[in-house]
């Protein structure tokens, strides 16, 4: 029986559930013995020039070994996203100007952690305030420049050279337009950022909490002016990333530099309060959607304008609108699509990837537009969607967003979600509540989504080696931080070799062991790294057969794997001679290195239905039910796949209802702790109803697509739509996220004032 | 995030604690469960030089009926308020309110006296004690005194308690037969209340509607005058000065307090 | 000052600053690193341990407050010393895939142990409310809730089954069905 598709429990877990995982701050590597603790002094103001920094009192404090400022650095400020305006570089410690609350201005190195925190309070920085720009729309006016030498606040622009065609919507019977906010979110992995560094001669070893060791190595080497082989990056267990641990953080480079300067190991583990301003954040788009079509419900025109807030120093956020534009039309076959985007800097924390990274923003926009369009023509939003989705006979389908969707059955997914939800019953209940004038109204939201996975790096390396004792080592360039690759990749190897999971070790995240790799991001891992392992194990079987042919006196074509015995045997000859993989390995190293290149991304899709109850007196929203149809092709391990969907759905609901990073006009964060920032607990969420659907991709031999972000992409618009649907009888067509009780109450209040 | 350095003592008796507090004066802070104090010290908004830990004084850990009143030791933990059979029978509002404080871990450490002494206008128990018209027993070097809860608070985080006094006991009238309810409105289950309303026997205590816990006196008077619940509840925001934050504007809190007061009064009426 | 704390049944002691947090005592003085610190505001619960049997947040306790008391961390649960999660809670987290990145797990497990010890008739709603002091960013709590129900000897599918067999409007277990709707049905 095949192990693929079965609910194998994780091989990672016994350690995690007994002595606990080993995160960067838990390391006991003896080469870190005697490490100095780094405490960063961070700017308390959003925009200012630095008049002076006095470190003398801090330097005199107990246990303090050094206090370093920007003036001491010999590494140049770095451009953190290659496509951004070249003048928008970030110093490793600000010395002339600070551009956001939380920007590092000094580094305190102390023998003990507590001493460093005491001393950091004694560093005296004199700031001369500058005007603060928080609103990205205001930033676009270039009245206050963050980088005067750039001459603009625009970090990048896409399709922004020409004026939009004023006649684009001519001929449409119905046109609806709306400004939307896709709010700024904090990824908030439970493990904050951390790094530890030590030098051996001219070579540094860095432990970092990250999603890609090899990419991190390359960036850090570039910053420090080192050859790549002089930087060894190791990722220990990583406590969640959600996109925010893609790319190296400047602090990691600083840790390595400080360790070299002091000639001692250095450890850094930020606090949550630092993390909520220091770690990159996500989303942060202002959008304008305009949708046009016929009274019957056919959408023919769609325009999306995006202003992307990049934060103070452009990072991966600069790229997000490219994904957003690419996926702008969603699951719909729309003849005319027009989009443009502009990326601007503001005096806020930098924006980068957060679960979905540009695609949730695209889906939220088109799904809101579909709802607005349906409301305008008075038709059921689910029906309007089904009328407009790409039909199954059109795949592969090249969209007006300029990408080729590989496979999809979008209407079927909507139908499945509707039938599983009892849609007709729900609408009847909604009608009954409205007729009774219930305080608690019900809303039903439907979303249809398609997303792009493995959209960046299509290739991945893998190595599979069987050892003489029968154990197996798998090396992968993916970088799990909760996804369970140790289990999943072992399943793929085991399927070919017939060797049990207990004998298969999956290694990742060490640039000496695995020099190249794209890490784990963008839901790429299974369709790239997983397929590479599948291919490597298959190639290893081929190699074993070649070696076994002589021993077994048979032609290679007549050999097969006896998966009960982890051996090569002659097909159709019971009791014939056989040779185990272990024996072959004992004779000669039995190892395959391979590269899989899918050359293209895949496009998972699905439909979600969310049912909410809204207390119309208080504005409180309760999610009663969410039904998720998520189709990522065949499933390698349903247990792991469901886990990804659950987590994604929770984060998606959280964006719709609870979470938002908020700044005041002075650029002070108002949501800088977990007490203020609205991450849901178990008590705010229901259990989730998952519905299976399987449409393979032709892009790889297993038909696998990515699943890591699907839940987030589908659930946010379904939830937002459900709340608005509950209030549609009051004339409410839109409320921006997050739909907090305050926001919902204000919308109801405004609607009732308007009607009276 | 760790506190600034301080000295620490855990006296064995209440008398020793009071003597030590008198000796150390304003440099000292009293630590009971620590779930208000330690978070403040970690973010360095508070930096006492001396911490006097009264968290293990058995003398402050009791719940008993005394005549017409229930007496609760200030050191009684929220969890013990929740599970107390005496309170369930005599002042059922208190376990119901205590159950909504923080989360299970917070309730395992936080104390009734600590919550009342801290006096956060967004915390639950001051408003409950207000709705019950309870009183607070203070003890210091000059002896004990009892202050009605209505006279206790003077502003945000401030009360008539002198720096050398300890909250040692909370006295509540026995209200086992009275109608009661607690309506707490939060964004997330363990968040501080955006607004909450405690009702017992026609008295109404409000959470997070001003610089201290408040009584909705206009509502109470309207009820006494025979107005309907709906009419009385519509007056619940009179005399309040609700704060503004990311969870709520003053206008929202004013609207919310009326809704919650009406619901609480309806529940209390049975 | 000197503290003595029993940790997972072993006597430990150290000379510490009064300000040392219990979480740091466990991690740095005792060397038990399972207990994690995820926030500064007593919000996330990753640092949850049992103190004399009660779940507490060890980031909001001073080590000196625990003097003479006993602490249990995840490393002290059955099976932990030989790396096999055989305690009913850890076994259920394993079987139900109740963890992903693992950072919240030690605290979540200890909260679950405490929750089960206090209530022998848990249901989904009670589990969700009982875990309100522990944040998880990976699992959406779905499988954590299942794991705790399994560890408590309950059928995690019971409410879904009952709902499937019922003609009543299908809603998520334990959530308000709407007061007026209930009245209308009554």
mmCIF file with all atom_site columns, N, CA and C in Angstrom, chain A residues 35-83:
data_model
loop_
_atom_site.group_PDB
_atom_site.id
_atom_site.type_symbol
_atom_site.label_atom_id
_atom_site.label_alt_id
_atom_site.label_comp_id
_atom_site.label_asym_id
_atom_site.label_entity_id
_atom_site.label_seq_id
_atom_site.pdbx_PDB_ins_code
_atom_site.Cartn_x
_atom_site.Cartn_y
_atom_site.Cartn_z
_atom_site.occupancy
_atom_site.B_iso_or_equiv
_atom_site.pdbx_formal_charge
_atom_site.auth_seq_id
_atom_site.auth_comp_id
_atom_site.auth_asym_id
_atom_site.auth_atom_id
_atom_site.pdbx_PDB_model_num
ATOM 1   N N  . UNK A 1 35 ? 29.163 34.083 24.996 1.00 0.00 ? 35 UNK A N  1
ATOM 2   C CA . UNK A 1 35 ? 28.658 35.064 24.036 1.00 0.00 ? 35 UNK A CA 1
ATOM 3   C C  . UNK A 1 35 ? 28.220 36.349 24.729 1.00 0.00 ? 35 UNK A C  1
ATOM 4   N N  . UNK A 1 36 ? 28.467 37.448 24.048 1.00 0.00 ? 36 UNK A N  1
ATOM 5   C CA . UNK A 1 36 ? 27.922 38.726 24.493 1.00 0.00 ? 36 UNK A CA 1
ATOM 6   C C  . UNK A 1 36 ? 26.455 38.807 24.080 1.00 0.00 ? 36 UNK A C  1
ATOM 7   N N  . UNK A 1 37 ? 25.679 39.487 24.884 1.00 0.00 ? 37 UNK A N  1
ATOM 8   C CA . UNK A 1 37 ? 24.271 39.703 24.546 1.00 0.00 ? 37 UNK A CA 1
ATOM 9   C C  . UNK A 1 37 ? 24.111 41.065 23.893 1.00 0.00 ? 37 UNK A C  1
ATOM 10  N N  . UNK A 1 38 ? 23.437 41.062 22.775 1.00 0.00 ? 38 UNK A N  1
ATOM 11  C CA . UNK A 1 38 ? 23.175 42.317 22.067 1.00 0.00 ? 38 UNK A CA 1
ATOM 12  C C  . UNK A 1 38 ? 21.809 42.863 22.471 1.00 0.00 ? 38 UNK A C  1
ATOM 13  N N  . UNK A 1 39 ? 21.789 44.119 22.886 1.00 0.00 ? 39 UNK A N  1
ATOM 14  C CA . UNK A 1 39 ? 20.530 44.826 23.107 1.00 0.00 ? 39 UNK A CA 1
ATOM 15  C C  . UNK A 1 39 ? 20.552 46.067 22.222 1.00 0.00 ? 39 UNK A C  1
ATOM 16  N N  . UNK A 1 40 ? 19.532 46.214 21.416 1.00 0.00 ? 40 UNK A N  1
ATOM 17  C CA . UNK A 1 40 ? 19.498 47.351 20.493 1.00 0.00 ? 40 UNK A CA 1
ATOM 18  C C  . UNK A 1 40 ? 18.727 48.513 21.097 1.00 0.00 ? 40 UNK A C  1
ATOM 19  N N  . UNK A 1 41 ? 19.288 49.692 20.921 1.00 0.00 ? 41 UNK A N  1
ATOM 20  C CA . UNK A 1 41 ? 18.569 50.912 21.271 1.00 0.00 ? 41 UNK A CA 1
ATOM 21  C C  . UNK A 1 41 ? 17.809 51.320 20.023 1.00 0.00 ? 41 UNK A C  1
ATOM 22  N N  . UNK A 1 42 ? 16.509 51.473 20.147 1.00 0.00 ? 42 UNK A N  1
ATOM 23  C CA . UNK A 1 42 ? 15.678 51.734 18.966 1.00 0.00 ? 42 UNK A CA 1
ATOM 24  C C  . UNK A 1 42 ? 15.042 53.112 19.059 1.00 0.00 ? 42 UNK A C  1
ATOM 25  N N  . UNK A 1 43 ? 14.827 53.698 17.919 1.00 0.00 ? 43 UNK A N  1
ATOM 26  C CA . UNK A 1 43 ? 14.278 55.047 17.892 1.00 0.00 ? 43 UNK A CA 1
ATOM 27  C C  . UNK A 1 43 ? 12.866 55.081 18.461 1.00 0.00 ? 43 UNK A C  1
ATOM 28  N N  . UNK A 1 44 ? 12.613 56.027 19.379 1.00 0.00 ? 44 UNK A N  1
ATOM 29  C CA . UNK A 1 44 ? 11.249 56.195 19.886 1.00 0.00 ? 44 UNK A CA 1
ATOM 30  C C  . UNK A 1 44 ? 10.434 57.176 19.043 1.00 0.00 ? 44 UNK A C  1
ATOM 31  N N  . UNK A 1 45 ? 11.063 57.752 18.030 1.00 0.00 ? 45 UNK A N  1
ATOM 32  C CA . UNK A 1 45 ? 10.346 58.726 17.181 1.00 0.00 ? 45 UNK A CA 1
ATOM 33  C C  . UNK A 1 45 ? 10.359 58.236 15.737 1.00 0.00 ? 45 UNK A C  1
ATOM 34  N N  . UNK A 1 46 ? 9.360  58.703 14.970 1.00 0.00 ? 46 UNK A N  1
ATOM 35  C CA . UNK A 1 46 ? 9.151  58.146 13.644 1.00 0.00 ? 46 UNK A CA 1
ATOM 36  C C  . UNK A 1 46 ? 10.025 58.786 12.575 1.00 0.00 ? 46 UNK A C  1
ATOM 37  N N  . UNK A 1 47 ? 10.330 60.069 12.745 1.00 0.00 ? 47 UNK A N  1
ATOM 38  C CA . UNK A 1 47 ? 11.109 60.742 11.709 1.00 0.00 ? 47 UNK A CA 1
ATOM 39  C C  . UNK A 1 47 ? 11.864 61.883 12.363 1.00 0.00 ? 47 UNK A C  1
ATOM 40  N N  . UNK A 1 48 ? 13.167 61.831 12.307 1.00 0.00 ? 48 UNK A N  1
ATOM 41  C CA . UNK A 1 48 ? 13.975 62.861 12.959 1.00 0.00 ? 48 UNK A CA 1
ATOM 42  C C  . UNK A 1 48 ? 15.396 62.767 12.457 1.00 0.00 ? 48 UNK A C  1
ATOM 43  N N  . UNK A 1 49 ? 16.107 63.862 12.595 1.00 0.00 ? 49 UNK A N  1
ATOM 44  C CA . UNK A 1 49 ? 17.552 63.775 12.419 1.00 0.00 ? 49 UNK A CA 1
ATOM 45  C C  . UNK A 1 49 ? 18.161 63.557 13.797 1.00 0.00 ? 49 UNK A C  1
ATOM 46  N N  . UNK A 1 50 ? 19.271 62.844 13.794 1.00 0.00 ? 50 UNK A N  1
ATOM 47  C CA . UNK A 1 50 ? 19.936 62.546 15.061 1.00 0.00 ? 50 UNK A CA 1
ATOM 48  C C  . UNK A 1 50 ? 20.959 63.650 15.312 1.00 0.00 ? 50 UNK A C  1
ATOM 49  N N  . UNK A 1 51 ? 20.743 64.432 16.384 1.00 0.00 ? 51 UNK A N  1
ATOM 50  C CA . UNK A 1 51 ? 21.663 65.526 16.696 1.00 0.00 ? 51 UNK A CA 1
ATOM 51  C C  . UNK A 1 51 ? 22.912 64.991 17.387 1.00 0.00 ? 51 UNK A C  1
ATOM 52  N N  . UNK A 1 52 ? 22.696 64.038 18.305 1.00 0.00 ? 52 UNK A N  1
ATOM 53  C CA . UNK A 1 52 ? 23.853 63.489 19.015 1.00 0.00 ? 52 UNK A CA 1
ATOM 54  C C  . UNK A 1 52 ? 23.465 62.179 19.684 1.00 0.00 ? 52 UNK A C  1
ATOM 55  N N  . UNK A 1 53 ? 24.470 61.368 19.923 1.00 0.00 ? 53 UNK A N  1
ATOM 56  C CA . UNK A 1 53 ? 24.274 60.131 20.688 1.00 0.00 ? 53 UNK A CA 1
ATOM 57  C C  . UNK A 1 53 ? 25.356 60.089 21.751 1.00 0.00 ? 53 UNK A C  1
ATOM 58  N N  . UNK A 1 54 ? 24.946 60.036 23.007 1.00 0.00 ? 54 UNK A N  1
ATOM 59  C CA . UNK A 1 54 ? 25.898 59.968 24.111 1.00 0.00 ? 54 UNK A CA 1
ATOM 60  C C  . UNK A 1 54 ? 25.834 58.568 24.727 1.00 0.00 ? 54 UNK A C  1
ATOM 61  N N  . UNK A 1 55 ? 26.904 57.831 24.574 1.00 0.00 ? 55 UNK A N  1
ATOM 62  C CA . UNK A 1 55 ? 26.917 56.449 25.056 1.00 0.00 ? 55 UNK A CA 1
ATOM 63  C C  . UNK A 1 55 ? 27.705 56.291 26.359 1.00 0.00 ? 55 UNK A C  1
ATOM 64  N N  . UNK A 1 56 ? 28.213 57.380 26.887 1.00 0.00 ? 56 UNK A N  1
ATOM 65  C CA . UNK A 1 56 ? 29.181 57.247 27.993 1.00 0.00 ? 56 UNK A CA 1
ATOM 66  C C  . UNK A 1 56 ? 28.565 56.595 29.230 1.00 0.00 ? 56 UNK A C  1
ATOM 67  N N  . UNK A 1 57 ? 27.363 57.013 29.572 1.00 0.00 ? 57 UNK A N  1
ATOM 68  C CA . UNK A 1 57 ? 26.757 56.457 30.787 1.00 0.00 ? 57 UNK A CA 1
ATOM 69  C C  . UNK A 1 57 ? 26.478 54.962 30.610 1.00 0.00 ? 57 UNK A C  1
ATOM 70  N N  . UNK A 1 58 ? 26.000 54.589 29.418 1.00 0.00 ? 58 UNK A N  1
ATOM 71  C CA . UNK A 1 58 ? 25.721 53.175 29.154 1.00 0.00 ? 58 UNK A CA 1
ATOM 72  C C  . UNK A 1 58 ? 27.010 52.358 29.210 1.00 0.00 ? 58 UNK A C  1
ATOM 73  N N  . UNK A 1 59 ? 28.061 52.931 28.664 1.00 0.00 ? 59 UNK A N  1
ATOM 74  C CA . UNK A 1 59 ? 29.338 52.216 28.606 1.00 0.00 ? 59 UNK A CA 1
ATOM 75  C C  . UNK A 1 59 ? 29.888 51.951 30.008 1.00 0.00 ? 59 UNK A C  1
ATOM 76  N N  . UNK A 1 60 ? 29.527 52.836 30.937 1.00 0.00 ? 60 UNK A N  1
ATOM 77  C CA . UNK A 1 60 ? 30.020 52.686 32.309 1.00 0.00 ? 60 UNK A CA 1
ATOM 78  C C  . UNK A 1 60 ? 29.169 51.742 33.142 1.00 0.00 ? 60 UNK A C  1
ATOM 79  N N  . UNK A 1 61 ? 28.072 51.299 32.583 1.00 0.00 ? 61 UNK A N  1
ATOM 80  C CA . UNK A 1 61 ? 27.144 50.458 33.358 1.00 0.00 ? 61 UNK A CA 1
ATOM 81  C C  . UNK A 1 61 ? 27.728 49.061 33.550 1.00 0.00 ? 61 UNK A C  1
ATOM 82  N N  . UNK A 1 62 ? 27.298 48.370 34.616 1.00 0.00 ? 62 UNK A N  1
ATOM 83  C CA . UNK A 1 62 ? 27.863 47.049 34.916 1.00 0.00 ? 62 UNK A CA 1
ATOM 84  C C  . UNK A 1 62 ? 27.679 46.066 33.762 1.00 0.00 ? 62 UNK A C  1
ATOM 85  N N  . UNK A 1 63 ? 28.742 45.358 33.470 1.00 0.00 ? 63 UNK A N  1
ATOM 86  C CA . UNK A 1 63 ? 28.657 44.269 32.491 1.00 0.00 ? 63 UNK A CA 1
ATOM 87  C C  . UNK A 1 63 ? 28.707 44.694 31.042 1.00 0.00 ? 63 UNK A C  1
ATOM 88  N N  . UNK A 1 64 ? 28.775 46.013 30.797 1.00 0.00 ? 64 UNK A N  1
ATOM 89  C CA . UNK A 1 64 ? 28.742 46.479 29.414 1.00 0.00 ? 64 UNK A CA 1
ATOM 90  C C  . UNK A 1 64 ? 30.145 46.442 28.812 1.00 0.00 ? 64 UNK A C  1
ATOM 91  N N  . UNK A 1 65 ? 30.271 45.801 27.673 1.00 0.00 ? 65 UNK A N  1
ATOM 92  C CA . UNK A 1 65 ? 31.561 45.628 27.024 1.00 0.00 ? 65 UNK A CA 1
ATOM 93  C C  . UNK A 1 65 ? 31.763 46.666 25.927 1.00 0.00 ? 65 UNK A C  1
ATOM 94  N N  . UNK A 1 66 ? 30.691 46.982 25.226 1.00 0.00 ? 66 UNK A N  1
ATOM 95  C CA . UNK A 1 66 ? 30.806 47.965 24.159 1.00 0.00 ? 66 UNK A CA 1
ATOM 96  C C  . UNK A 1 66 ? 29.436 48.564 23.874 1.00 0.00 ? 66 UNK A C  1
ATOM 97  N N  . UNK A 1 67 ? 29.459 49.817 23.431 1.00 0.00 ? 67 UNK A N  1
ATOM 98  C CA . UNK A 1 67 ? 28.245 50.448 22.911 1.00 0.00 ? 67 UNK A CA 1
ATOM 99  C C  . UNK A 1 67 ? 28.617 51.002 21.536 1.00 0.00 ? 67 UNK A C  1
ATOM 100 N N  . UNK A 1 68 ? 27.976 50.482 20.527 1.00 0.00 ? 68 UNK A N  1
ATOM 101 C CA . UNK A 1 68 ? 28.355 50.777 19.146 1.00 0.00 ? 68 UNK A CA 1
ATOM 102 C C  . UNK A 1 68 ? 27.272 51.637 18.504 1.00 0.00 ? 68 UNK A C  1
ATOM 103 N N  . UNK A 1 69 ? 27.715 52.650 17.775 1.00 0.00 ? 69 UNK A N  1
ATOM 104 C CA . UNK A 1 69 ? 26.757 53.474 17.019 1.00 0.00 ? 69 UNK A CA 1
ATOM 105 C C  . UNK A 1 69 ? 27.132 53.421 15.533 1.00 0.00 ? 69 UNK A C  1
ATOM 106 N N  . UNK A 1 70 ? 26.303 54.082 14.735 1.00 0.00 ? 70 UNK A N  1
ATOM 107 C CA . UNK A 1 70 ? 26.540 54.077 13.295 1.00 0.00 ? 70 UNK A CA 1
ATOM 108 C C  . UNK A 1 70 ? 27.909 54.608 12.913 1.00 0.00 ? 70 UNK A C  1
ATOM 109 N N  . UNK A 1 71 ? 28.412 55.538 13.739 1.00 0.00 ? 71 UNK A N  1
ATOM 110 C CA . UNK A 1 71 ? 29.720 56.121 13.426 1.00 0.00 ? 71 UNK A CA 1
ATOM 111 C C  . UNK A 1 71 ? 30.830 55.082 13.480 1.00 0.00 ? 71 UNK A C  1
ATOM 112 N N  . UNK A 1 72 ? 30.601 54.008 14.229 1.00 0.00 ? 72 UNK A N  1
ATOM 113 C CA . UNK A 1 72 ? 31.627 52.968 14.366 1.00 0.00 ? 72 UNK A CA 1
ATOM 114 C C  . UNK A 1 72 ? 31.600 51.962 13.223 1.00 0.00 ? 72 UNK A C  1
ATOM 115 N N  . UNK A 1 73 ? 30.534 51.972 12.429 1.00 0.00 ? 73 UNK A N  1
ATOM 116 C CA . UNK A 1 73 ? 30.353 50.914 11.421 1.00 0.00 ? 73 UNK A CA 1
ATOM 117 C C  . UNK A 1 73 ? 31.217 51.148 10.193 1.00 0.00 ? 73 UNK A C  1
ATOM 118 N N  . UNK A 1 74 ? 31.714 50.069 9.627  1.00 0.00 ? 74 UNK A N  1
ATOM 119 C CA . UNK A 1 74 ? 32.419 50.176 8.353  1.00 0.00 ? 74 UNK A CA 1
ATOM 120 C C  . UNK A 1 74 ? 31.688 49.387 7.259  1.00 0.00 ? 74 UNK A C  1
ATOM 121 N N  . UNK A 1 75 ? 30.391 49.130 7.473  1.00 0.00 ? 75 UNK A N  1
ATOM 122 C CA . UNK A 1 75 ? 29.601 48.508 6.410  1.00 0.00 ? 75 UNK A CA 1
ATOM 123 C C  . UNK A 1 75 ? 28.585 49.525 5.907  1.00 0.00 ? 75 UNK A C  1
ATOM 124 N N  . UNK A 1 76 ? 28.432 49.530 4.592  1.00 0.00 ? 76 UNK A N  1
ATOM 125 C CA . UNK A 1 76 ? 27.590 50.547 3.966  1.00 0.00 ? 76 UNK A CA 1
ATOM 126 C C  . UNK A 1 76 ? 26.112 50.230 4.146  1.00 0.00 ? 76 UNK A C  1
ATOM 127 N N  . UNK A 1 77 ? 25.306 51.274 4.159  1.00 0.00 ? 77 UNK A N  1
ATOM 128 C CA . UNK A 1 77 ? 23.860 51.046 4.150  1.00 0.00 ? 77 UNK A CA 1
ATOM 129 C C  . UNK A 1 77 ? 23.479 50.143 2.970  1.00 0.00 ? 77 UNK A C  1
ATOM 130 N N  . UNK A 1 78 ? 22.444 49.329 3.152  1.00 0.00 ? 78 UNK A N  1
ATOM 131 C CA . UNK A 1 78 ? 22.096 48.332 2.136  1.00 0.00 ? 78 UNK A CA 1
ATOM 132 C C  . UNK A 1 78 ? 20.753 48.638 1.494  1.00 0.00 ? 78 UNK A C  1
ATOM 133 N N  . UNK A 1 79 ? 20.704 48.386 0.187  1.00 0.00 ? 79 UNK A N  1
ATOM 134 C CA . UNK A 1 79 ? 19.425 48.424 -0.514 1.00 0.00 ? 79 UNK A CA 1
ATOM 135 C C  . UNK A 1 79 ? 18.779 47.052 -0.278 1.00 0.00 ? 79 UNK A C  1
ATOM 136 N N  . UNK A 1 80 ? 17.631 47.037 0.397  1.00 0.00 ? 80 UNK A N  1
ATOM 137 C CA . UNK A 1 80 ? 17.089 45.757 0.858  1.00 0.00 ? 80 UNK A CA 1
ATOM 138 C C  . UNK A 1 80 ? 16.160 45.107 -0.158 1.00 0.00 ? 80 UNK A C  1
ATOM 139 N N  . UNK A 1 81 ? 15.816 45.824 -1.222 1.00 0.00 ? 81 UNK A N  1
ATOM 140 C CA . UNK A 1 81 ? 15.112 45.192 -2.341 1.00 0.00 ? 81 UNK A CA 1
ATOM 141 C C  . UNK A 1 81 ? 15.701 45.750 -3.624 1.00 0.00 ? 81 UNK A C  1
ATOM 142 N N  . UNK A 1 82 ? 16.262 44.883 -4.468 1.00 0.00 ? 82 UNK A N  1
ATOM 143 C CA . UNK A 1 82 ? 17.019 45.373 -5.620 1.00 0.00 ? 82 UNK A CA 1
ATOM 144 C C  . UNK A 1 82 ? 16.203 46.251 -6.565 1.00 0.00 ? 82 UNK A C  1
ATOM 145 N N  . UNK A 1 83 ? 14.906 46.029 -6.643 1.00 0.00 ? 83 UNK A N  1
ATOM 146 C CA . UNK A 1 83 ? 14.110 46.794 -7.603 1.00 0.00 ? 83 UNK A CA 1
ATOM 147 C C  . UNK A 1 83 ? 13.653 48.151 -7.104 1.00 0.00 ? 83 UNK A C  1
#
